[in-house]
Tab-separated table of C-alpha atoms in Angstrom:
chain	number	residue	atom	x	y	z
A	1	UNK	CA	24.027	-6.678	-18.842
A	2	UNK	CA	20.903	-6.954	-16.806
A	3	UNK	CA	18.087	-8.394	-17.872
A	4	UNK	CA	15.471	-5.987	-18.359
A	5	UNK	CA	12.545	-8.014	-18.550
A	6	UNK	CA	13.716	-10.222	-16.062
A	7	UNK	CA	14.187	-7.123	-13.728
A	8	UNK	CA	10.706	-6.100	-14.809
A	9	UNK	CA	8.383	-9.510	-14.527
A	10	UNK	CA	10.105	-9.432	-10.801
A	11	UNK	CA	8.975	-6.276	-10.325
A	12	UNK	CA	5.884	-6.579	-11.518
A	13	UNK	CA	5.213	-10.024	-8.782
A	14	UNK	CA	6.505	-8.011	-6.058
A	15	UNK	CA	3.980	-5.205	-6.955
A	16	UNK	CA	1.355	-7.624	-6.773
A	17	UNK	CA	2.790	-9.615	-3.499
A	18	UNK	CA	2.481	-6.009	-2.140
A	19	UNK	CA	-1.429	-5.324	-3.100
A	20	UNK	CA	-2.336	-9.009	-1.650
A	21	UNK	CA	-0.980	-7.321	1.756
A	22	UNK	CA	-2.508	-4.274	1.658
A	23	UNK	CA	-5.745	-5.609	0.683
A	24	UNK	CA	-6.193	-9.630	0.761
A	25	UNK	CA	-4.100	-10.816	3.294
A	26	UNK	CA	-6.100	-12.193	6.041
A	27	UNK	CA	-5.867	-8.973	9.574
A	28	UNK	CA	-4.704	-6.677	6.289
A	29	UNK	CA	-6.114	-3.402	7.705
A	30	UNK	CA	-7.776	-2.172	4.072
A	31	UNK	CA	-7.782	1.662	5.107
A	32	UNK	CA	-7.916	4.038	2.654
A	33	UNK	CA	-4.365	5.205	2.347
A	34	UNK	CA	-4.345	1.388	1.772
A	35	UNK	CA	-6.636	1.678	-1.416
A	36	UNK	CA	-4.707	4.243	-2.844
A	37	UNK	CA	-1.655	2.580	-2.811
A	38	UNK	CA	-3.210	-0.129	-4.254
A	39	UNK	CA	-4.809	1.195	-7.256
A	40	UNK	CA	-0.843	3.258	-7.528
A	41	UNK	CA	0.577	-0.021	-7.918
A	42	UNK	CA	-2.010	-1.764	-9.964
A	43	UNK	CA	-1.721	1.180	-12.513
A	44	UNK	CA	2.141	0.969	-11.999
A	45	UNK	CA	1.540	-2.800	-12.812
A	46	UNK	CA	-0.919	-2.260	-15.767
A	47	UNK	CA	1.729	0.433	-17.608
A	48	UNK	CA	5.134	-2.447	-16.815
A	49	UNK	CA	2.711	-5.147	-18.124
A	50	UNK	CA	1.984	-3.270	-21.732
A	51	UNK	CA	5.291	-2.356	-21.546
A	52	UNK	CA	6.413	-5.912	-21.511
A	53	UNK	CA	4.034	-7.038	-24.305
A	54	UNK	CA	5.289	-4.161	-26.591
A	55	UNK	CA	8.879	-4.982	-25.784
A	56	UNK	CA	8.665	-8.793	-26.481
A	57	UNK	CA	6.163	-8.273	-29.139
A	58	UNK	CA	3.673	-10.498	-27.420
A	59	UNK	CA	0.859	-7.700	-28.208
A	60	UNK	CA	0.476	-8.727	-31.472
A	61	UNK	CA	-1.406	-11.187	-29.751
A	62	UNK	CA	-3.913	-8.703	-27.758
A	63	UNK	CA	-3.803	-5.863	-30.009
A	64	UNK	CA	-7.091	-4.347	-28.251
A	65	UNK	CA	-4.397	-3.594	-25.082
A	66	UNK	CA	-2.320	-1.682	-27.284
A	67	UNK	CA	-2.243	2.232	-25.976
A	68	UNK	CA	-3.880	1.280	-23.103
A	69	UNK	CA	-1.672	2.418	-20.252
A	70	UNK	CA	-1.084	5.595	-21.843
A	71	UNK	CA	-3.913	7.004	-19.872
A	72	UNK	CA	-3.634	5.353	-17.136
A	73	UNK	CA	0.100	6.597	-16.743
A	74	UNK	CA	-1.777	10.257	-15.797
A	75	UNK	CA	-3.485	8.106	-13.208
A	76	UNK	CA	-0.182	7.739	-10.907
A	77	UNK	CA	1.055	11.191	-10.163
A	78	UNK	CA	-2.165	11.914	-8.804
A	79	UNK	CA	-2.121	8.761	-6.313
A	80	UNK	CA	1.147	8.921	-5.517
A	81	UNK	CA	0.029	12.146	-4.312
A	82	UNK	CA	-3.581	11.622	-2.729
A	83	UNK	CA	-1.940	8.797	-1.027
A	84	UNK	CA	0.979	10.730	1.099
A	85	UNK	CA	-1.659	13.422	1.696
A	86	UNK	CA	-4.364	11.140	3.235
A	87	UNK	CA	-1.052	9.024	5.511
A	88	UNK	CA	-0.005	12.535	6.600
A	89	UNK	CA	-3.909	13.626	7.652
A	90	UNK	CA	-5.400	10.237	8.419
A	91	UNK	CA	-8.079	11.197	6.024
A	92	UNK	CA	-10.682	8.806	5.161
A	93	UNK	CA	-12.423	9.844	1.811
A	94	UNK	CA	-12.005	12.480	-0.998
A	95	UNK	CA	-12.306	15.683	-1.087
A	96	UNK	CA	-15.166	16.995	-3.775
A	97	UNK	CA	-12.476	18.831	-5.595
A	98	UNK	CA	-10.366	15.843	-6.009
A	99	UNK	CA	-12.506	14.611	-9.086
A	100	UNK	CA	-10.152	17.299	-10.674
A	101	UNK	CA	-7.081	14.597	-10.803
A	102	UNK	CA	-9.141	12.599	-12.916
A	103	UNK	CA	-8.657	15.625	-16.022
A	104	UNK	CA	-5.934	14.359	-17.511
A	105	UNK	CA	-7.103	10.517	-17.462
A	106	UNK	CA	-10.100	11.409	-19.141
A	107	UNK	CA	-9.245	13.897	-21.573
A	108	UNK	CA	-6.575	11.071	-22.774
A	109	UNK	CA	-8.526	8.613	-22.827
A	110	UNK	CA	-10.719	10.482	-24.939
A	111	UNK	CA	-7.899	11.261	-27.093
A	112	UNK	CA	-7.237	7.746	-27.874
A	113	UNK	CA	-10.963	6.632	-28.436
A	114	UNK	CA	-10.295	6.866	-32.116
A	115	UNK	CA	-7.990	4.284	-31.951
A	116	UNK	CA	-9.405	2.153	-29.802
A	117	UNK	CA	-12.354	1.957	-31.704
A	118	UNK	CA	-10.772	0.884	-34.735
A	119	UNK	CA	-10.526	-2.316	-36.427
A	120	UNK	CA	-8.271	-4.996	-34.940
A	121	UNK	CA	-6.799	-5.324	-38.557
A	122	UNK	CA	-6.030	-1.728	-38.183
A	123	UNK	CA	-4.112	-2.124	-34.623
A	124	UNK	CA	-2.480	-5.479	-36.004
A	125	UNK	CA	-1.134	-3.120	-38.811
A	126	UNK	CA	0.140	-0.907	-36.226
A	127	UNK	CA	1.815	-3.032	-33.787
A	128	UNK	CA	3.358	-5.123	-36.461
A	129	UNK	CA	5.226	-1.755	-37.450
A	130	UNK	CA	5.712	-0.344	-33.998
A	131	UNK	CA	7.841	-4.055	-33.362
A	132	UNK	CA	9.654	-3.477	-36.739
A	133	UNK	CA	10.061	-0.326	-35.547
A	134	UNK	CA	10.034	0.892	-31.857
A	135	UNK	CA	10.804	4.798	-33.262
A	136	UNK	CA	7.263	4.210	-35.244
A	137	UNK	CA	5.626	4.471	-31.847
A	138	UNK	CA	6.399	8.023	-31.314
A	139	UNK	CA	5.916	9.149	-34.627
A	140	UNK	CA	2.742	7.622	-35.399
A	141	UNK	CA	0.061	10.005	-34.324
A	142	UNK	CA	-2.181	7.660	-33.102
A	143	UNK	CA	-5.332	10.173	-31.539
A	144	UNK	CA	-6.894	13.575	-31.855
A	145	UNK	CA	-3.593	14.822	-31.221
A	146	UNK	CA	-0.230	14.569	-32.020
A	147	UNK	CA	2.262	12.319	-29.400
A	148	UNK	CA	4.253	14.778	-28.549
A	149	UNK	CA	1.481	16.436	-26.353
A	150	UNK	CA	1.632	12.718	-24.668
A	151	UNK	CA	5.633	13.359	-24.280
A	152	UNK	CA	5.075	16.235	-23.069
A	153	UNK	CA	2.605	16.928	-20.744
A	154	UNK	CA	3.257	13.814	-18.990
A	155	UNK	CA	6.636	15.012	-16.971
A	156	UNK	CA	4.942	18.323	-16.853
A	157	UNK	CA	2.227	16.611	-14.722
A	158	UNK	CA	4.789	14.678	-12.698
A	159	UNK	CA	6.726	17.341	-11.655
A	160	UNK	CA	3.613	19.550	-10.130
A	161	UNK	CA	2.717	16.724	-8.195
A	162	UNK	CA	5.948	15.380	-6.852
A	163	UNK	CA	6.775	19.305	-5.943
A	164	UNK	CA	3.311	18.984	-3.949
A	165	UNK	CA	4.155	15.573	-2.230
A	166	UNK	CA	7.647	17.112	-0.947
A	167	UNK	CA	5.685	20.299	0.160
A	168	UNK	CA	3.315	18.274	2.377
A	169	UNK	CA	6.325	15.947	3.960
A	170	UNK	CA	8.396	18.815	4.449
A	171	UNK	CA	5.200	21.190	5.835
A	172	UNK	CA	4.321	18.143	7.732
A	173	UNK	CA	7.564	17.362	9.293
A	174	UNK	CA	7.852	20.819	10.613
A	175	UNK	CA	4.203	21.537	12.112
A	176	UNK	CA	4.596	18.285	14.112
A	177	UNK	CA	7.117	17.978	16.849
A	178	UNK	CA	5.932	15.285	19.311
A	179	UNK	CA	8.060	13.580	21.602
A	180	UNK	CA	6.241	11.406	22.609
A	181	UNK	CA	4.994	9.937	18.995
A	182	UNK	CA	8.510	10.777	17.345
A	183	UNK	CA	9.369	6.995	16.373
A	184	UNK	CA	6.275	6.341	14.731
A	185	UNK	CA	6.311	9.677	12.800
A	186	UNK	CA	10.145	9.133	12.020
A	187	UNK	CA	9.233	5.792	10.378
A	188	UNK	CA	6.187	7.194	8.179
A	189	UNK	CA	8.043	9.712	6.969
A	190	UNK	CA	11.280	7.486	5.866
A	191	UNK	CA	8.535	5.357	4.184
A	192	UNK	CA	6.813	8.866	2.250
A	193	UNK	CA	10.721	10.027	1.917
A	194	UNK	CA	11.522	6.908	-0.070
A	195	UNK	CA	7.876	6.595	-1.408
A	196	UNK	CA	8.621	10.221	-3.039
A	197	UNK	CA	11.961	9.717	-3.971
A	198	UNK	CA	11.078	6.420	-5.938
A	199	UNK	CA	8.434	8.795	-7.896
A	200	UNK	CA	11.372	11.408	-8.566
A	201	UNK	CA	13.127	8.231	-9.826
A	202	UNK	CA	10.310	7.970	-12.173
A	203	UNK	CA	10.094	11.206	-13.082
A	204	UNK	CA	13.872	11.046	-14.305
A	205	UNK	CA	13.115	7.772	-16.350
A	206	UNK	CA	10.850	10.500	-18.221
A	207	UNK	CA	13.349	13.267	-18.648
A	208	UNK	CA	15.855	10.746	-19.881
A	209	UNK	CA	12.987	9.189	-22.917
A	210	UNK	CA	12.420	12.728	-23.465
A	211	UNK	CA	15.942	14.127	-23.900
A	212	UNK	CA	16.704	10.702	-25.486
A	213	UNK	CA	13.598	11.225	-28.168
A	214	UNK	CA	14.241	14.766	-29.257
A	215	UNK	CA	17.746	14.242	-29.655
A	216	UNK	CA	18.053	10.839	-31.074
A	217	UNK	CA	17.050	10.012	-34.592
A	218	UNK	CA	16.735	5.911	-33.623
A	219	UNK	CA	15.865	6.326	-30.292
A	220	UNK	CA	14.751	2.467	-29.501
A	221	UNK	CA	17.539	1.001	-31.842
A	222	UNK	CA	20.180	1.377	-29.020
A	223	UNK	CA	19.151	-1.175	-26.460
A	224	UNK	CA	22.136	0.049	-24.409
A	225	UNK	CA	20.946	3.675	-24.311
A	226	UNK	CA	17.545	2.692	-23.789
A	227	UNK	CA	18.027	0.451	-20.829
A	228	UNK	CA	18.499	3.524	-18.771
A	229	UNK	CA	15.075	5.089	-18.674
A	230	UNK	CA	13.422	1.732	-18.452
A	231	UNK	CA	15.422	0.582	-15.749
A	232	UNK	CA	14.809	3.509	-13.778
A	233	UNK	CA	10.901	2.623	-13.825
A	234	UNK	CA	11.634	-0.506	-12.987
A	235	UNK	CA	13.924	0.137	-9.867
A	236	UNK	CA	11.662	2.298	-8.530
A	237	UNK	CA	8.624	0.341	-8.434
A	238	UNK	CA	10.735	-2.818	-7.299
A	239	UNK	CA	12.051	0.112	-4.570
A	240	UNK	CA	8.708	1.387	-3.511
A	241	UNK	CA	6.850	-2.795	-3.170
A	242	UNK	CA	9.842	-4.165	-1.592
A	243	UNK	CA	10.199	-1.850	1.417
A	244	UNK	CA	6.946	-2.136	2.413
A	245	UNK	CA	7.044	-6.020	2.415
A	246	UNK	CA	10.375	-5.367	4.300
A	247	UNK	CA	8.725	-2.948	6.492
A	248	UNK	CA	4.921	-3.241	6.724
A	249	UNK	CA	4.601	-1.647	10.420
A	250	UNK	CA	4.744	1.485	8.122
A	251	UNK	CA	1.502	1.031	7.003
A	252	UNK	CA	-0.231	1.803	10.620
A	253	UNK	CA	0.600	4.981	9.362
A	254	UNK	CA	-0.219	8.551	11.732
A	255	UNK	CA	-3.516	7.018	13.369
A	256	UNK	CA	-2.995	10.082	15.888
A	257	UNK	CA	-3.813	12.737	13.352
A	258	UNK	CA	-7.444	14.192	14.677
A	259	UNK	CA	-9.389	16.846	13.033
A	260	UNK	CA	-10.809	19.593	14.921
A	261	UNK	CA	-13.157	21.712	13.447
A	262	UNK	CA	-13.064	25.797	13.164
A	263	UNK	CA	-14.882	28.512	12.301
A	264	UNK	CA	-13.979	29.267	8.647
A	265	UNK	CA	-12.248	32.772	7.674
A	266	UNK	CA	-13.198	32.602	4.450
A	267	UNK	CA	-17.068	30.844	4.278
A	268	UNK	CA	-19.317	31.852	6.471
A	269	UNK	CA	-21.273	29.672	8.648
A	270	UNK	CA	-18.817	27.151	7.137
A	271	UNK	CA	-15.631	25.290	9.148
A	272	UNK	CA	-12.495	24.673	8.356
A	273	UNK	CA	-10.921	21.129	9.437
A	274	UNK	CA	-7.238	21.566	11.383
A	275	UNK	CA	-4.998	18.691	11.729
A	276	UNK	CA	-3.623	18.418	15.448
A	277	UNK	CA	-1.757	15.687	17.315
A	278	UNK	CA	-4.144	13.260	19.549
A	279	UNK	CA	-1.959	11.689	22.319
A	280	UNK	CA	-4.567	9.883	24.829
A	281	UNK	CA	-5.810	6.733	24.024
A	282	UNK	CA	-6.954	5.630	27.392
A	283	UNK	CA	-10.482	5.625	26.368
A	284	UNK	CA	-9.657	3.068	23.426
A	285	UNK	CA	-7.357	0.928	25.469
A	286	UNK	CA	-10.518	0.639	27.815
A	287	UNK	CA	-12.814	-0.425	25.347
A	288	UNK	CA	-10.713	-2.644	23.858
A	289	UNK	CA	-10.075	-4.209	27.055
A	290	UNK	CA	-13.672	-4.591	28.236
A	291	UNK	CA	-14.212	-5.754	24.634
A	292	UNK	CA	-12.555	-8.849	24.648
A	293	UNK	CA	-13.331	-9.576	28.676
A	294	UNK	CA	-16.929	-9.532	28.399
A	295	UNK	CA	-17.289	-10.533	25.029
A	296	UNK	CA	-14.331	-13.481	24.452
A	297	UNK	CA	-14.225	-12.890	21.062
A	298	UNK	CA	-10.990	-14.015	21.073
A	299	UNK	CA	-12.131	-17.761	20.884
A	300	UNK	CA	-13.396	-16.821	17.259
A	301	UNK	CA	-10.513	-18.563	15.324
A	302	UNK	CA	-11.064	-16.209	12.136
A	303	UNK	CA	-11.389	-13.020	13.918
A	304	UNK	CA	-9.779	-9.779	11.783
A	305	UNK	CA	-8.453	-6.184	13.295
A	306	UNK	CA	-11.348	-5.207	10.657
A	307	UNK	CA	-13.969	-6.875	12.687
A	308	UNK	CA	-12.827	-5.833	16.011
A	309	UNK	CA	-12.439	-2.313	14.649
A	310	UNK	CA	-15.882	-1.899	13.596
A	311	UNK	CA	-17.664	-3.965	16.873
A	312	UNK	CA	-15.520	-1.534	18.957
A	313	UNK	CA	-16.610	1.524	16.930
A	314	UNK	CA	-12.134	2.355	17.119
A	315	UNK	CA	-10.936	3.398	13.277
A	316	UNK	CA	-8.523	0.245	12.179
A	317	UNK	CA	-5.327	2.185	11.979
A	318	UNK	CA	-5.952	3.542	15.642
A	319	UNK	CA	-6.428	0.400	16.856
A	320	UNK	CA	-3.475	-1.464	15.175
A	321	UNK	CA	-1.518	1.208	15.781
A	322	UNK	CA	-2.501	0.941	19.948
A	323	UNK	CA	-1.777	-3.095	19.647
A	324	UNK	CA	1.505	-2.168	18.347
A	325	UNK	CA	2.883	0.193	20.487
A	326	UNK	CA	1.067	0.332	23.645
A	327	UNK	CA	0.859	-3.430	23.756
A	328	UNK	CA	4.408	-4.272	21.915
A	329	UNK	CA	2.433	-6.988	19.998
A	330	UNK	CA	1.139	-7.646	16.441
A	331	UNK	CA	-2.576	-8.346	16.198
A	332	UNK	CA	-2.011	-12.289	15.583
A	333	UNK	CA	0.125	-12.580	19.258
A	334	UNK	CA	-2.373	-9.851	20.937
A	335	UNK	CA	-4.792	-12.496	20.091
A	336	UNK	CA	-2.815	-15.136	20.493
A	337	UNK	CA	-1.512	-14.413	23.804
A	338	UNK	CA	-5.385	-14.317	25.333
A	339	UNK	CA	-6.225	-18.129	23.803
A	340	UNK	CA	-3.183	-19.387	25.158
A	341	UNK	CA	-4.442	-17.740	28.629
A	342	UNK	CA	-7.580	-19.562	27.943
A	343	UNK	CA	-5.723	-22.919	27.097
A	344	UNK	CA	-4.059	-23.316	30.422
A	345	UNK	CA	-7.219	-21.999	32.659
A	346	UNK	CA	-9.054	-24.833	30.670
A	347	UNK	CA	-6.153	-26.937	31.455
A	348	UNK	CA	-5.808	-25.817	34.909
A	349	UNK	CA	-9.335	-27.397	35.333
A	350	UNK	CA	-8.424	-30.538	34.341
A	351	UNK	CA	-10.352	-30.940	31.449
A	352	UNK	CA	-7.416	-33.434	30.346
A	353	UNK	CA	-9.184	-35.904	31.740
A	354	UNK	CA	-11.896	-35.973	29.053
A	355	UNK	CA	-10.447	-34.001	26.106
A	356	UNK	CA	-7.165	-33.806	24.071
A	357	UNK	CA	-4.688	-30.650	24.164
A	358	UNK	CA	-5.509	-30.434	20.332
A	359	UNK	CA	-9.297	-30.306	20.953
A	360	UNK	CA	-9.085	-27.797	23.902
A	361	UNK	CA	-6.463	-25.524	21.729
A	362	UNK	CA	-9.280	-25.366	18.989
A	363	UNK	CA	-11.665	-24.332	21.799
A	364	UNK	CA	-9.331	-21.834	22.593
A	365	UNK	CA	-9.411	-20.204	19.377
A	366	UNK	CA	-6.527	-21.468	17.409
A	367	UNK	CA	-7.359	-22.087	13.590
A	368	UNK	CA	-5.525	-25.483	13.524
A	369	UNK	CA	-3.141	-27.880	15.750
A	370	UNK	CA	-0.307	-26.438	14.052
A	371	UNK	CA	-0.690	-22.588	14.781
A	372	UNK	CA	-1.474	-23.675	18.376
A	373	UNK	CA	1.953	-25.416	18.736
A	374	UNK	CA	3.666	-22.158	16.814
A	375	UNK	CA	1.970	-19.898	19.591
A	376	UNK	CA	2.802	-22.117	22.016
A	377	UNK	CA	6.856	-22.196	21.517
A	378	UNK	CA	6.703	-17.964	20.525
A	379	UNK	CA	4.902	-17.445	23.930
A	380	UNK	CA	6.833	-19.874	26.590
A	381	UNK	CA	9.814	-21.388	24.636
A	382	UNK	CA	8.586	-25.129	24.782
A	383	UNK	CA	5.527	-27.340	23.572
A	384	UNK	CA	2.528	-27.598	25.866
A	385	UNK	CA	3.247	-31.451	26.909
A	386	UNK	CA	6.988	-29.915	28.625
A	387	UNK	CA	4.659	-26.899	30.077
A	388	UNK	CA	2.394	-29.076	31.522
A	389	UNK	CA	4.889	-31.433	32.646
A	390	UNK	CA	7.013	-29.071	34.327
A	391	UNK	CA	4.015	-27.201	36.500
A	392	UNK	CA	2.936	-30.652	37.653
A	393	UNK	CA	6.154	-31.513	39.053
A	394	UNK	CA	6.474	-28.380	40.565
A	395	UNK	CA	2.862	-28.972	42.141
A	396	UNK	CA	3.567	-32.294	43.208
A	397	UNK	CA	6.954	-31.071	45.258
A	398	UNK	CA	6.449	-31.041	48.817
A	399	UNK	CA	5.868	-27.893	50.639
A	400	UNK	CA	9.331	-27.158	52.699
């Protein structure tokens, strides 16, 4: 049988593997679709991590943790929801009206205050029966209101929003036929499809505690019965971390998604934002260009798509997603590919004759000797010394 807490501590490090790209990772482009997925998988994190301690009875040792993800689990539908919106629209803050998410998260939380103002004695007491007693969990009524409230509203929830995430993919998918962006639209939506579908996963790990609590006197007391809901959560967070650390060009996202502003039919003196389809980036490509030739900022050896974004005034996901497809590159060989330039113009001037290859390759740009010789092989299939070697023989061959 598999492991379930196995299956769930590996989902849990894969979850947070997954967050230190999004956000930590050195050139990690940290846009706002970004931070939403983050916080969707820290709070997916949080709920598996509770989850873990009430299963193995470890939170008898943190009993002020106890009921903690309960309001946090309103928390997700919500993100997973914000977050395919803002990929499909490029948006880059909330809306006013989205503080209305937040409802069920507070009045929950609220709900539970009771509780988690109580003595620890009193939550010791608790927990001690809850692990004698998993079915105690769900009969204890442990806030203003009873748990079946918790139950049910929480599916109830879930299935408004995944119903809203499938009406903007579908909505989206048939407003915007481009040719000439079809790939990179193909590949966002496969990621939102699978994104979605995980959720729905989710949503039927719910239904099945549900059916399995209203019908079932000792609900918990089957472990093979209750595998099945608990596995489902499990396989679809694993599903939704590990593609995008299989696929992370995904998270470039629709940078062509503009915004042009209308005339609103319904305010007056008020306009209404319309998503179209932006196709020229000449003007970027430009910039960028002229960026790097007059400013050789290149040669910086630390230098982020974050901090060229901002000094060239292009959002981050345009410009990774211009290094990616117009160029063909990732951001590390974009850069890459203009210090190795450098290196053999240096070179070329015979600055061998006072300094090392190492010491000119750190002029160049390169963090350290050994990045310089990984470049070096990507680019032109050999290490600098057989480069070298090789155009100096040709140089020294006699003209025919």
């Amino acid at each position: 049988m598999i492991d379930l807490l196995d299956f769930s501590h590996a989902s849990i490090i894969c979850g947070l593997l997954t967050v230190y790209v999004l956000l930590i990772k050195k050139n990690a482009m940290r846009s706002f679709s970004d931070y939403i997925l983050s916080f969707f998988i820290l709070s997916q994190i949080w709920t598996a991590a509770i989850y873990l301690l009430i299963f193995s009875g470890n939170i008898i040792h943190v009993p002020f943790l106890y009921r903690s993800a309960a309001p946090i689990t309103f928390l997700i539908p919500p993100l997973g929801y914000l977050y395919v919106r803002s990929m499909l629209f490029n948006e880059h803050k909330f809306n006013k009206i989205d503080i209305l998410h937040l409802l069920p998260l507070i009045y929950f939380t609220i709900n539970y205050l009771p509780f988690y103002l109580s003595p620890n004695d009193y939550k010791i007491e608790i927990i001690t029966k809850t692990i004698q007693d998993k079915n105690f969990s769900i009969q204890k009524q442990l806030g203003l209101f009873s748990e079946n409230i918790f139950f049910l509203f929480r599916p109830i929830q879930a299935i408004f929003y995944l119903i809203f995430q499938w009406g903007l993919i579908i909505r989206f998918n048939r407003d915007n036929p481009n040719k000439k962006i079809e790939e990179q639209i193909r590949l966002v939506l496969q990621w939102l499809k699978v994104f979605t579908t995980a959720n729905s996963c989710i949503l039927l790990a719910y239904f099945s505690t549900i059916g399995l609590y209203f019908f079932m006197e000792n609900l918990f007391e089957d472990k093979l019965i209750n595998i099945v809901p608990n596995f489902l959560l499990g396989l679809s967070f694993f599903i939704i971390c590990s593609y995008l650390l299989i696929y992370p060009q995904t998270l470039t996202g629709l940078p062509f998604v503009k915004y042009r502003e209308t005339k609103s039919n319904l305010i007056e003196n008020e306009v209404d934002k319309i998503p179209f389809i932006y196709e020229d980036y000449s003007q970027e490509i430009n910039c960028l260009e002229t960026y790097f030739k007059n400013n050789s900022t290149f040669l910086q050896p630390n230098l982020t798509i974050s901090q060229v974004a901002v000094e060239t005034h292009i959002p981050n996901r345009d410009l990774s997603y211009i290094i990616n497809n117009y160029y063909e590159k990732r951001f590390s060989d974009f850069l890459n590919e203009m210090r190795l330039k450098h290196f053999l113009t240096k070179v070329d001037s015979n600055t061998l004759d006072s300094f090392t290859i190492e010491a000119i390759a750190l002029e160049s740009g390169f963090s350290s000797k050994s990045s310089f010789y990984r470049a070096f092989n990507r680019f032109y299939s050999c290490t600098p010394s057989e480069y070298l070697q090789s155009h100096q023989s040709a140089n020294l061959k006699p003209k025919a």
